[in-house]
Short mmCIF file of C-alpha atoms and ligand atoms in Angstrom, two decimals:
data_model
loop_
_atom_site.label_atom_id
_atom_site.label_comp_id
_atom_site.label_asym_id
_atom_site.label_seq_id
_atom_site.Cartn_x
_atom_site.Cartn_y
_atom_site.Cartn_z
CA UNK A 192 18.04 98.27 -82.88
CA UNK A 193 17.48 97.79 -86.58
CA UNK A 194 15.31 94.99 -87.86
CA UNK A 195 15.06 93.74 -91.33
CA UNK A 196 11.32 93.28 -91.54
CA UNK A 197 11.21 91.02 -94.57
CA UNK A 198 9.30 87.84 -95.26
CA UNK A 199 11.98 85.72 -93.68
CA UNK A 200 11.83 87.72 -90.47
CA UNK A 201 8.02 87.59 -90.30
CA UNK A 202 8.03 83.84 -91.00
CA UNK A 203 10.45 83.35 -88.12
CA UNK A 204 8.18 85.37 -85.85
CA UNK A 205 5.12 83.41 -86.97
CA UNK A 206 6.95 80.16 -86.23
CA UNK A 207 7.30 81.26 -82.60
CA UNK A 208 11.07 81.68 -82.48
CA UNK A 209 11.79 83.08 -79.03
CA UNK A 210 14.66 85.38 -79.92
CA UNK A 211 12.66 86.87 -82.76
CA UNK A 212 9.64 87.44 -80.50
CA UNK A 213 11.85 89.01 -77.87
CA UNK A 214 13.44 91.47 -80.31
CA UNK A 215 10.11 92.32 -81.92
CA UNK A 216 8.67 93.17 -78.50
CA UNK A 217 11.66 95.41 -77.74
CA UNK A 218 11.09 97.24 -81.00
CA UNK A 219 7.43 98.01 -80.27
CA UNK A 220 8.04 98.75 -76.60
CA UNK A 221 10.85 101.19 -77.21
CA UNK A 222 9.26 102.81 -80.24
CA UNK A 223 12.18 101.97 -82.50
CA UNK A 224 12.05 103.09 -86.10
CA UNK A 225 10.86 99.75 -87.48
CA UNK A 226 7.88 99.60 -85.18
CA UNK A 227 5.16 100.60 -87.62
CA UNK A 228 6.50 98.49 -90.43
CA UNK A 229 6.62 95.51 -88.07
CA UNK A 230 3.11 96.05 -86.70
CA UNK A 231 1.72 96.52 -90.20
CA UNK A 232 3.17 93.18 -91.33
CA UNK A 233 2.05 91.44 -88.18
CA UNK A 234 -1.52 92.69 -88.02
CA UNK A 235 -3.07 90.27 -90.51
CA UNK A 236 -1.68 87.36 -88.52
CA UNK A 237 -3.44 88.38 -85.30
CA UNK A 238 -6.80 87.44 -83.83
CA UNK A 239 -6.19 83.80 -83.04
CA UNK A 240 -4.97 84.12 -79.45
CA UNK A 241 -7.47 84.39 -76.63
CA UNK A 242 -6.58 87.14 -74.16
CA UNK A 243 -7.07 86.63 -70.44
CA UNK A 244 -6.63 89.64 -68.16
CA UNK A 245 -5.83 89.10 -64.50
CA UNK A 246 -6.09 92.07 -62.22
CA UNK A 247 -6.71 92.84 -58.57
CA UNK A 248 -5.12 94.58 -55.61
CA UNK A 249 -1.37 94.34 -54.89
CA UNK A 250 -0.34 91.01 -53.47
CA UNK A 251 -3.69 89.31 -54.16
CA UNK A 252 -1.91 86.38 -55.75
CA UNK A 253 -2.22 87.32 -59.41
CA UNK A 254 1.22 85.98 -60.33
CA UNK A 255 0.63 82.77 -58.38
CA UNK A 256 -2.68 82.27 -60.17
CA UNK A 257 -1.01 83.03 -63.51
CA UNK A 258 1.68 80.47 -62.74
CA UNK A 259 -0.98 77.84 -62.00
CA UNK A 260 -2.87 78.66 -65.19
CA UNK A 261 0.34 78.42 -67.26
CA UNK A 262 1.12 74.98 -65.81
CA UNK A 263 -2.40 73.77 -66.38
CA UNK A 264 -2.68 75.01 -69.96
CA UNK A 265 0.77 73.87 -71.06
CA UNK A 266 -0.12 70.36 -69.87
CA UNK A 267 -2.96 70.57 -72.37
CA UNK A 268 -0.40 71.50 -75.03
CA UNK A 269 -1.48 75.10 -75.39
CA UNK A 270 1.08 77.76 -76.18
CA UNK A 271 1.03 80.67 -73.77
CA UNK A 272 2.26 84.24 -73.86
CA UNK A 273 2.36 86.20 -70.63
CA UNK A 274 2.62 89.95 -70.16
CA UNK A 275 3.20 91.07 -66.58
CA UNK A 276 2.50 94.78 -66.48
CA UNK A 277 4.07 96.80 -63.70
CA UNK A 278 5.56 93.84 -61.92
CA UNK A 279 5.57 93.57 -58.22
CA UNK A 280 6.67 96.16 -55.72
CA UNK A 281 8.77 95.06 -52.75
CA UNK A 282 5.93 96.04 -50.43
CA UNK A 283 3.38 93.44 -51.42
CA UNK A 284 5.40 90.29 -50.83
CA UNK A 285 4.84 89.45 -54.46
CA UNK A 286 7.57 88.07 -56.64
CA UNK A 287 8.40 88.84 -60.22
CA UNK A 288 6.36 86.54 -62.34
CA UNK A 289 9.43 85.34 -64.18
CA UNK A 290 10.93 84.26 -60.87
CA UNK A 291 7.75 82.62 -59.74
CA UNK A 292 7.18 80.51 -62.80
CA UNK A 293 9.36 77.46 -62.67
CA UNK A 294 9.79 75.98 -66.07
CA UNK A 295 9.50 72.40 -64.99
CA UNK A 296 10.18 70.73 -68.30
CA UNK A 297 11.34 71.48 -71.80
CA UNK A 298 7.86 71.47 -73.37
CA UNK A 299 6.88 74.15 -70.91
CA UNK A 300 10.03 76.10 -71.70
CA UNK A 301 9.27 75.77 -75.40
CA UNK A 302 5.61 76.78 -75.15
CA UNK A 303 5.67 79.68 -72.70
CA UNK A 304 6.91 83.18 -73.36
CA UNK A 305 6.93 85.63 -70.44
CA UNK A 306 7.57 89.34 -70.70
CA UNK A 307 7.50 91.92 -67.92
CA UNK A 308 6.68 95.50 -68.81
CA UNK A 309 7.33 98.48 -66.62
CA UNK A 310 4.67 101.15 -66.75
CA UNK A 311 5.90 103.78 -64.39
CA UNK A 312 6.57 106.92 -66.33
CA UNK A 313 4.91 105.75 -69.51
CA UNK A 314 1.88 107.92 -68.96
CA UNK A 315 -1.00 107.32 -71.31
CA UNK A 316 0.87 104.77 -73.32
CA UNK A 317 0.18 101.70 -71.24
CA UNK A 318 -2.68 100.10 -73.08
CA UNK A 319 -1.19 100.97 -76.44
CA UNK A 320 2.04 99.21 -75.54
CA UNK A 321 0.22 96.21 -74.14
CA UNK A 322 -1.91 95.98 -77.27
CA UNK A 323 1.19 96.08 -79.45
CA UNK A 324 2.98 93.39 -77.44
CA UNK A 325 -0.20 91.29 -77.57
CA UNK A 326 -0.16 91.49 -81.36
CA UNK A 327 3.41 90.20 -81.51
CA UNK A 328 2.60 87.29 -79.18
CA UNK A 329 -0.65 86.58 -81.01
CA UNK A 330 1.06 86.42 -84.39
CA UNK A 331 3.78 84.20 -82.94
CA UNK A 332 1.21 81.44 -82.50
CA UNK A 333 0.19 81.66 -78.86
CA UNK A 334 -3.18 80.11 -78.05
CA UNK A 335 -3.60 82.19 -74.93
CA UNK A 336 -2.14 85.47 -73.77
CA UNK A 337 -2.34 86.22 -70.07
CA UNK A 338 -1.97 89.85 -69.02
CA UNK A 339 -1.32 90.55 -65.35
CA UNK A 340 -1.81 94.10 -64.05
CA UNK A 341 -1.96 95.45 -60.53
CA UNK A 342 -5.36 96.92 -59.90
CA UNK A 343 -4.47 100.33 -58.60
CA UNK A 344 -5.72 103.22 -60.65
CA UNK A 345 -6.13 103.13 -64.37
CA UNK A 346 -4.36 99.96 -65.39
CA UNK A 347 -7.13 97.61 -64.34
CA UNK A 348 -9.61 99.54 -66.45
CA UNK A 349 -7.20 99.44 -69.38
CA UNK A 350 -6.86 95.69 -69.11
CA UNK A 351 -10.58 95.26 -69.71
CA UNK A 352 -10.06 97.23 -72.92
CA UNK A 353 -7.63 94.59 -74.13
CA UNK A 354 -8.67 91.26 -72.65
CA UNK A 355 -11.41 88.97 -73.91
CA UNK A 356 -12.01 87.60 -70.42
CA UNK A 357 -11.06 89.61 -67.33
CA UNK A 358 -10.41 87.79 -64.07
CA UNK A 359 -10.49 89.96 -60.95
CA UNK A 360 -8.57 88.44 -58.05
CA UNK A 361 -9.58 89.57 -54.57
CA UNK A 362 -8.54 88.31 -51.14
CA UNK A 363 -10.44 88.14 -47.85
CA UNK A 364 -8.32 90.92 -46.36
CA UNK A 365 -8.67 93.26 -49.31
CA UNK A 366 -11.75 94.59 -47.56
CA UNK A 367 -15.36 94.12 -48.41
CA UNK A 368 -16.98 94.01 -51.78
CA UNK A 369 -17.94 97.66 -51.50
CA UNK A 370 -14.28 98.49 -52.01
CA UNK A 371 -14.19 96.40 -55.15
CA UNK A 372 -17.22 98.28 -56.32
CA UNK A 373 -15.61 101.64 -55.65
CA UNK A 374 -12.47 100.63 -57.50
CA UNK A 375 -14.57 99.91 -60.57
CA UNK A 376 -13.67 96.23 -60.46
CA UNK A 377 -17.32 95.17 -60.54
CA UNK A 378 -17.76 96.59 -64.01
CA UNK A 379 -14.78 94.92 -65.57
CA UNK A 380 -14.88 91.41 -64.04
CA UNK A 381 -16.07 88.51 -66.13
CA UNK A 382 -15.17 86.18 -63.28
CA UNK A 383 -14.03 86.75 -59.70
CA UNK A 384 -11.35 84.62 -58.05
CA UNK A 385 -11.49 84.98 -54.29
CA UNK A 386 -7.90 83.94 -53.70
CA UNK A 387 -6.27 83.08 -50.36
CA UNK A 388 -9.57 81.52 -49.44
CA UNK A 389 -7.61 79.48 -46.91
CA UNK A 390 -7.81 82.63 -44.82
CA UNK A 391 -10.61 83.81 -42.57
CA UNK A 392 -13.58 85.65 -43.96
CA UNK A 393 -13.52 84.09 -47.43
CA UNK A 394 -17.10 82.81 -47.36
CA UNK A 395 -18.45 86.16 -46.17
CA UNK A 396 -16.76 87.97 -49.05
CA UNK A 397 -18.04 85.44 -51.55
CA UNK A 398 -21.59 85.93 -50.26
CA UNK A 399 -21.42 89.69 -50.30
CA UNK A 400 -19.86 89.74 -53.78
CA UNK A 401 -22.64 87.52 -55.04
CA UNK A 402 -25.24 89.78 -53.43
CA UNK A 403 -23.81 92.86 -55.07
CA UNK A 404 -23.61 91.09 -58.42
CA UNK A 405 -27.33 90.33 -58.15
CA UNK A 406 -28.06 94.01 -57.63
CA UNK A 407 -26.07 95.01 -60.67
CA UNK A 408 -27.94 96.36 -63.64
CA UNK A 409 -28.10 93.40 -66.02
CA UNK A 410 -25.55 93.75 -68.80
CA UNK A 411 -26.86 93.33 -72.29
CA UNK A 412 -25.09 90.05 -72.82
CA UNK A 413 -26.74 88.59 -69.70
CA UNK A 414 -23.76 86.50 -68.62
CA UNK A 415 -23.84 85.31 -65.02
CA UNK A 416 -20.60 86.36 -63.36
CA UNK A 417 -19.23 83.65 -61.09
CA UNK A 418 -17.37 84.08 -57.82
CA UNK A 419 -14.91 81.22 -57.35
CA UNK A 420 -12.73 80.43 -54.35
CA UNK A 421 -9.07 79.70 -55.06
CA UNK A 422 -5.98 78.92 -53.02
CA UNK A 423 -3.36 79.54 -55.66
CA UNK A 424 -0.41 78.42 -53.50
CA UNK A 425 -2.02 74.98 -53.36
CA UNK A 426 -3.35 75.02 -56.91
CA UNK A 427 -6.83 74.66 -55.40
CA UNK A 428 -9.76 75.95 -57.44
CA UNK A 429 -7.61 76.70 -60.47
CA UNK A 430 -9.10 73.97 -62.63
CA UNK A 431 -12.53 75.46 -61.90
CA UNK A 432 -11.28 78.96 -62.67
CA UNK A 433 -9.91 77.83 -66.02
CA UNK A 434 -13.19 75.98 -66.65
CA UNK A 435 -15.06 79.23 -66.08
CA UNK A 436 -12.71 81.18 -68.37
CA UNK A 437 -13.43 78.58 -71.06
CA UNK A 438 -17.19 78.87 -70.41
CA UNK A 439 -17.02 82.61 -70.81
CA UNK A 440 -15.05 82.24 -74.01
CA UNK A 441 -17.62 79.76 -75.32
CA UNK A 442 -20.41 82.19 -74.45
CA UNK A 443 -18.69 85.09 -76.22
CA UNK A 444 -18.05 83.06 -79.34
CA UNK A 445 -21.55 81.54 -79.56
CA UNK A 446 -23.36 84.82 -78.94
CA UNK A 447 -21.23 86.78 -81.37
CA UNK A 448 -20.09 89.05 -78.56
CA UNK A 449 -16.45 88.19 -79.03
CA UNK A 450 -16.36 89.91 -82.41
CA UNK A 451 -18.36 92.82 -81.03
CA UNK A 452 -16.06 93.20 -78.04
CA UNK A 453 -12.93 93.00 -80.16
CA UNK A 454 -14.25 95.57 -82.63
CA UNK A 455 -15.00 97.91 -79.72
CA UNK A 456 -11.49 97.39 -78.37
CA UNK A 457 -10.01 98.03 -81.79
CA UNK A 458 -11.97 101.25 -82.23
CA UNK A 459 -10.82 102.39 -78.77
CA UNK A 460 -7.25 101.51 -79.55
CA UNK A 461 -7.32 103.53 -82.77
CA UNK A 462 -8.94 106.49 -81.00
CA UNK A 463 -6.29 106.37 -78.33
CA UNK A 464 -3.42 106.29 -80.82
CA UNK A 465 -4.87 109.21 -82.78
CA UNK A 466 -5.37 111.16 -79.53
CA UNK A 467 -1.80 110.54 -78.45
CA UNK A 468 -0.42 111.54 -81.83
CA UNK A 469 -2.50 114.72 -81.99
CA UNK A 470 -1.52 115.61 -78.45
CA UNK A 471 2.15 115.01 -79.17
CA UNK A 472 2.17 117.09 -82.33
CA UNK A 473 0.10 119.90 -80.85
CA UNK A 474 2.29 120.31 -77.77
CA UNK A 475 5.40 120.59 -79.82
CA UNK A 476 8.06 122.93 -78.46
CA UNK A 477 6.46 125.97 -80.04
CA UNK A 478 3.00 125.68 -78.46
CA UNK A 479 4.46 124.70 -75.10
CA UNK A 480 6.60 127.83 -75.20
CA UNK A 481 3.63 130.03 -76.09
CA UNK A 482 1.73 128.64 -73.11
CA UNK A 483 4.67 129.29 -70.80
CA UNK A 484 5.04 132.84 -72.11
CA UNK A 485 1.37 133.60 -71.48
CA UNK A 486 0.76 131.87 -68.19
CA UNK A 487 1.63 134.99 -66.11
CA UNK A 488 -0.88 137.10 -68.01
CA UNK A 489 -3.57 134.47 -67.62
CA UNK A 490 -2.82 134.02 -63.92
CA UNK A 491 -2.85 137.76 -63.25
CA UNK A 492 -6.16 138.06 -65.15
CA UNK A 493 -4.81 140.28 -67.92
CA UNK A 494 -6.46 137.74 -70.13
CA UNK A 495 -8.47 134.59 -69.49
CA UNK A 496 -7.79 130.93 -70.35
CA UNK A 497 -10.60 130.78 -72.91
CA UNK A 498 -9.44 133.73 -75.02
CA UNK A 499 -5.93 132.33 -74.88
CA UNK A 500 -7.10 128.86 -75.91
CA UNK A 501 -9.04 130.32 -78.85
CA UNK A 502 -5.98 132.13 -80.11
CA UNK A 503 -3.72 129.13 -79.59
CA UNK A 504 -6.04 126.78 -81.40
CA UNK A 505 -7.30 129.14 -84.06
CA UNK A 506 -7.29 127.29 -87.32
CA UNK A 507 -7.94 123.96 -85.63
CA UNK A 508 -11.50 122.65 -85.63
CA UNK A 509 -12.24 121.75 -82.00
N1 LIG B 282 -2.16 82.00 -47.93
C1 LIG B 282 -2.10 82.17 -49.23
N2 LIG B 282 -1.08 82.89 -49.76
C2 LIG B 282 -1.06 83.07 -51.10
C3 LIG B 282 -2.05 82.52 -51.95
N3 LIG B 282 -1.77 82.88 -53.22
C4 LIG B 282 -0.65 83.62 -53.17
N4 LIG B 282 -0.20 83.73 -51.90
C5 LIG B 282 1.00 84.45 -51.43
O1 LIG B 282 0.75 85.85 -51.54
C6 LIG B 282 1.95 86.54 -51.86
C7 LIG B 282 1.74 87.42 -53.09
O2 LIG B 282 1.51 86.58 -54.21
P1 LIG B 282 1.72 87.06 -55.72
O3 LIG B 282 1.22 85.97 -56.59
O4 LIG B 282 3.08 87.55 -55.96
O5 LIG B 282 0.70 88.27 -55.73
P2 LIG B 282 0.48 89.39 -56.86
O6 LIG B 282 -0.97 89.74 -56.83
O7 LIG B 282 1.03 88.92 -58.15
O8 LIG B 282 1.36 90.59 -56.29
P3 LIG B 282 1.76 91.96 -57.04
O9 LIG B 282 2.16 91.59 -58.45
O10 LIG B 282 2.87 92.48 -56.22
O11 LIG B 282 0.55 92.82 -56.97
C8 LIG B 282 3.03 85.48 -52.05
O12 LIG B 282 3.78 85.37 -50.88
C9 LIG B 282 2.21 84.22 -52.31
O13 LIG B 282 2.90 83.06 -51.93
C10 LIG B 282 -3.11 81.73 -51.35
O14 LIG B 282 -4.03 81.24 -52.00
N5 LIG B 282 -3.08 81.62 -49.99
MG1 LIG B 283 2.43 89.87 -59.48
#
């Protein structure tokens, strides 16, 4: 796909034209040739959208919550971009976000842009891709960008490196709060949504989450993390959840932490891109071949990994 990244094209993107957004996202996602030129032109138009991350275990109701949030915010005339990372597997009973969200009227259709992104196989590149897609949506005039990721493994930690406010959705049957702690969800949550709280055991989980949060080492920004009960299928508790997201945003802006957080994210993003580029260029065909040719000698102890590494990287400052 070849774009003509001129002023006219950028203006069309900034105006929120859906086809233009869609093509721009394809270009950054698929690493087409125009990608850098596009991102360079877009960068100065970013920073206005507020990014909400929603993560949690498979089937916790993340897409249902996202759907409720979209409906609520579009009623308030906000423009929303949604990125659903690694959309649902057939095992969780979840549905593709795009299928779940019913565009009930034309204003909603006009103001919401949803994109699903597959992550399987794109090792290491997930957060970079999400960041790039965020920039496109941001520049296109969205007030909020919602990023949904399934919290299994690395992706939920990545989301906290992109989002301004991270919502962690848990459910009564996802086990106790100790599990959430083990999965690293405690560290990244700015607010907890205990979804499916129509089911048994909700109050117990809320209490134990709150207890654990009290034991947490106070973070330097001293924000009290709330645990809210939601029943997304009935739109119950969503208004409160959105209220809390807005409170957190207010807190970040007033305290100056939003700028600090975004600068940290930016520095991380740049580090990650440099790392990926270095890695890619180092493991070009030649070095990969040298490793393959020497692996027998290293394995059979004719030489050792460290001597080999020194010779392979000689001339590079490590
Ligand atoms: N009882 C009950 N069911 C719910 C609630 N919220 C969502 N569900 C149901 O839970 C199932 C999974 O919901 P999704 O919103 O697709 O969950 P998800 O977290 O996006 O799932 P994945 O993307 O596959 O991880 C669906 O059948 C929903 O209808 C709730 O509050 N109560
Ligand atoms: Mg989902």
